[in-house]
Short mmCIF file of C-alpha atoms in Angstrom, two decimals:
data_model
loop_
_atom_site.label_atom_id
_atom_site.label_comp_id
_atom_site.label_asym_id
_atom_site.label_seq_id
_atom_site.Cartn_x
_atom_site.Cartn_y
_atom_site.Cartn_z
CA UNK A 1 119.67 34.65 144.50
CA UNK A 2 121.61 36.29 142.30
CA UNK A 3 120.14 35.16 139.35
CA UNK A 4 122.95 33.11 137.68
CA UNK A 5 120.22 29.93 136.54
CA UNK A 6 117.99 32.08 134.97
CA UNK A 7 120.74 34.05 132.91
CA UNK A 8 122.74 30.74 131.97
CA UNK A 9 119.01 29.41 130.80
CA UNK A 10 118.11 32.74 128.75
CA UNK A 11 121.41 32.74 127.23
CA UNK A 12 121.78 28.80 126.44
CA UNK A 13 118.19 29.52 124.80
CA UNK A 14 119.35 32.49 122.78
CA UNK A 15 122.88 31.52 121.15
CA UNK A 16 123.73 28.90 119.60
CA UNK A 17 127.03 26.72 120.31
CA UNK A 18 126.73 26.26 123.74
CA UNK A 19 126.43 23.48 126.05
CA UNK A 20 125.13 23.22 129.29
CA UNK A 21 127.17 21.28 131.87
CA UNK A 22 124.50 19.64 134.03
CA UNK A 23 125.85 19.78 137.98
CA UNK A 24 125.43 16.96 140.63
CA UNK A 25 124.12 17.46 143.93
CA UNK A 26 122.68 15.93 147.04
CA UNK A 27 120.10 18.39 147.87
CA UNK A 28 116.46 17.82 147.14
CA UNK A 29 114.64 19.52 143.97
CA UNK A 30 113.05 22.64 144.66
CA UNK A 31 109.92 23.74 142.76
CA UNK A 32 109.99 22.36 139.58
CA UNK A 33 113.12 21.16 138.94
CA UNK A 34 114.12 17.94 137.27
CA UNK A 35 116.56 15.64 137.70
CA UNK A 36 118.70 15.42 134.76
CA UNK A 37 117.56 18.80 133.53
CA UNK A 38 118.42 21.06 136.24
CA UNK A 39 120.51 19.04 138.56
CA UNK A 40 121.46 15.80 138.94
CA UNK A 41 120.06 15.05 142.06
CA UNK A 42 122.05 12.07 143.95
CA UNK A 43 122.32 10.84 147.52
CA UNK A 44 124.91 12.18 150.38
CA UNK A 45 125.96 8.84 149.79
CA UNK A 46 126.35 8.44 146.35
CA UNK A 47 127.94 12.06 145.61
CA UNK A 48 130.27 10.67 148.31
CA UNK A 49 130.89 7.36 146.75
CA UNK A 50 131.81 9.26 143.37
CA UNK A 51 134.07 11.76 145.60
CA UNK A 52 136.09 8.49 146.04
CA UNK A 53 135.75 7.04 142.47
CA UNK A 54 137.41 10.79 141.08
CA UNK A 55 134.20 11.38 138.87
CA UNK A 56 134.45 15.17 139.29
CA UNK A 57 135.96 17.73 137.50
CA UNK A 58 135.13 20.23 140.87
CA UNK A 59 133.22 19.51 143.44
CA UNK A 60 132.15 21.04 147.06
CA UNK A 61 130.11 20.89 150.18
CA UNK A 62 128.00 24.24 149.43
CA UNK A 63 125.70 25.16 152.35
CA UNK A 64 124.73 21.76 153.99
CA UNK A 65 124.65 20.02 150.29
CA UNK A 66 126.85 18.72 148.02
CA UNK A 67 127.47 20.30 144.93
CA UNK A 68 129.79 19.34 141.59
CA UNK A 69 130.46 18.91 138.10
CA UNK A 70 131.13 15.48 136.79
CA UNK A 71 134.01 14.48 134.24
CA UNK A 72 131.17 12.70 132.58
CA UNK A 73 128.97 15.94 132.45
CA UNK A 74 131.62 17.87 130.84
CA UNK A 75 132.92 15.29 128.58
CA UNK A 76 129.55 15.40 127.26
CA UNK A 77 129.62 18.94 126.34
CA UNK A 78 133.29 19.31 125.00
CA UNK A 79 132.82 16.01 122.87
CA UNK A 80 130.08 18.26 121.00
CA UNK A 81 132.51 20.67 120.17
CA UNK A 82 130.32 23.37 122.25
CA UNK A 83 131.41 26.02 124.32
CA UNK A 84 130.69 24.60 127.81
CA UNK A 85 128.59 26.96 130.51
CA UNK A 86 128.97 25.66 133.98
CA UNK A 87 127.01 27.20 136.73
CA UNK A 88 129.72 26.85 139.74
CA UNK A 89 130.38 28.85 143.10
CA UNK A 90 133.68 30.68 143.47
CA UNK A 91 135.68 26.94 145.05
CA UNK A 92 134.46 25.40 141.53
CA UNK A 93 135.19 28.17 139.40
CA UNK A 94 139.20 28.54 141.02
CA UNK A 95 138.90 24.50 140.36
CA UNK A 96 138.21 24.28 136.61
CA UNK A 97 140.73 27.40 136.12
CA UNK A 98 143.08 25.29 137.22
CA UNK A 99 142.90 22.52 134.81
CA UNK A 100 141.33 24.72 132.11
CA UNK A 101 143.45 27.98 132.25
CA UNK A 102 142.02 28.98 129.00
CA UNK A 103 138.55 28.88 130.47
CA UNK A 104 136.76 32.27 130.84
CA UNK A 105 134.49 32.84 134.28
CA UNK A 106 131.98 35.23 134.59
CA UNK A 107 130.79 36.21 138.50
CA UNK A 108 127.13 37.56 138.51
CA UNK A 109 126.53 39.79 141.09
CA UNK A 110 123.20 40.55 143.00
CA UNK A 111 122.13 44.20 142.82
CA UNK A 112 122.68 44.73 146.64
CA UNK A 113 122.85 41.94 149.46
CA UNK A 114 119.24 43.62 150.36
CA UNK A 115 117.97 42.17 146.97
CA UNK A 116 119.58 38.81 147.39
CA UNK A 117 117.81 38.56 150.76
CA UNK A 118 114.69 39.25 149.02
CA UNK A 119 114.89 36.74 146.36
CA UNK A 120 116.33 34.23 148.73
CA UNK A 121 112.77 34.77 150.81
CA UNK A 122 110.90 34.75 148.12
CA UNK A 123 111.76 31.26 147.06
CA UNK A 124 110.10 30.31 150.47
CA UNK A 125 112.22 27.13 150.10
CA UNK A 126 115.43 27.57 152.55
CA UNK A 127 114.68 27.65 156.66
CA UNK A 128 116.03 31.15 157.76
CA UNK A 129 119.68 29.32 159.07
CA UNK A 130 120.38 28.35 155.79
CA UNK A 131 119.07 31.98 154.03
CA UNK A 132 121.79 33.78 156.32
CA UNK A 133 124.53 31.04 155.50
CA UNK A 134 123.99 31.81 151.75
CA UNK A 135 124.04 35.74 152.48
CA UNK A 136 127.00 35.51 154.22
CA UNK A 137 128.92 33.37 151.59
CA UNK A 138 127.58 36.02 148.91
CA UNK A 139 129.59 38.27 150.95
CA UNK A 140 132.54 36.34 150.98
CA UNK A 141 132.56 35.79 147.37
CA UNK A 142 131.71 39.08 146.68
CA UNK A 143 134.53 39.83 148.36
CA UNK A 144 137.03 37.53 146.26
CA UNK A 145 134.93 38.50 142.58
CA UNK A 146 138.29 39.93 141.42
CA UNK A 147 139.11 36.37 140.87
CA UNK A 148 136.73 36.17 137.94
CA UNK A 149 137.61 37.34 134.23
CA UNK A 150 134.27 39.11 134.51
CA UNK A 151 131.77 40.67 136.74
CA UNK A 152 127.93 41.38 135.53
CA UNK A 153 125.58 42.78 138.29
CA UNK A 154 122.34 41.49 137.62
CA UNK A 155 120.19 44.36 138.54
CA UNK A 156 117.89 44.08 135.22
CA UNK A 157 117.66 40.87 133.71
CA UNK A 158 117.66 41.33 129.86
CA UNK A 159 120.76 43.75 130.51
CA UNK A 160 122.70 40.99 132.53
CA UNK A 161 121.38 38.89 129.87
CA UNK A 162 122.93 41.20 126.92
CA UNK A 163 126.18 41.72 129.22
CA UNK A 164 126.78 37.73 129.33
CA UNK A 165 126.48 36.61 125.67
CA UNK A 166 128.40 39.95 124.93
CA UNK A 167 131.41 38.24 126.90
CA UNK A 168 130.59 34.70 124.82
CA UNK A 169 130.75 36.15 121.77
CA UNK A 170 133.90 38.03 122.33
CA UNK A 171 135.76 35.01 123.89
CA UNK A 172 134.78 33.45 120.77
CA UNK A 173 136.88 35.98 118.80
CA UNK A 174 139.79 35.84 120.72
CA UNK A 175 142.86 34.87 118.18
CA UNK A 176 143.48 31.56 120.29
CA UNK A 177 139.72 31.05 119.33
CA UNK A 178 139.57 31.86 116.08
CA UNK A 179 142.71 31.45 114.22
CA UNK A 180 142.58 27.57 113.98
CA UNK A 181 139.12 28.58 112.14
CA UNK A 182 141.01 30.76 109.99
CA UNK A 183 144.15 28.10 109.28
CA UNK A 184 141.60 25.84 108.03
CA UNK A 185 139.46 28.99 105.81
CA UNK A 186 142.05 29.91 104.11
CA UNK A 187 144.67 26.99 103.91
CA UNK A 188 146.89 28.39 106.13
#
């Protein structure tokens, strides 16, 4: 609805040093979504078993389905020395921030709730009750968006992508990130 997945795909395609942590979900694929590419699609029973086995860094019940980031998916990116991009809701962002306080969070907003509703309807994949639930959830997340480190309004896709890239570039220049590189480079 807000364009998170579209922005993530564009940023990921244009920037180096990034890895996408593929989330698990118990919902069915939409449109052209592919298992292992867009999500790891599992049954609700499989998801619940993974919860019991503590396989998730974060998870939540989103609308009527489960969605979460497995430790395995997260480690696969981190072990390659890449910056992780994740597509999570506010619950997931809070859970990840507790475990990775230095992690940077970006909240993507639609231009307005009316535009969000129009985008959700244009997908033609959700029932009316799901659309209304998503709009209500979006309102709640927008009310709590000050939790995030950065806020980007996706009014024009190219600008939103450029803003997300700027955040990543700026964060990579922080002393906490850059100084270990400087120490190595200059033999300090």
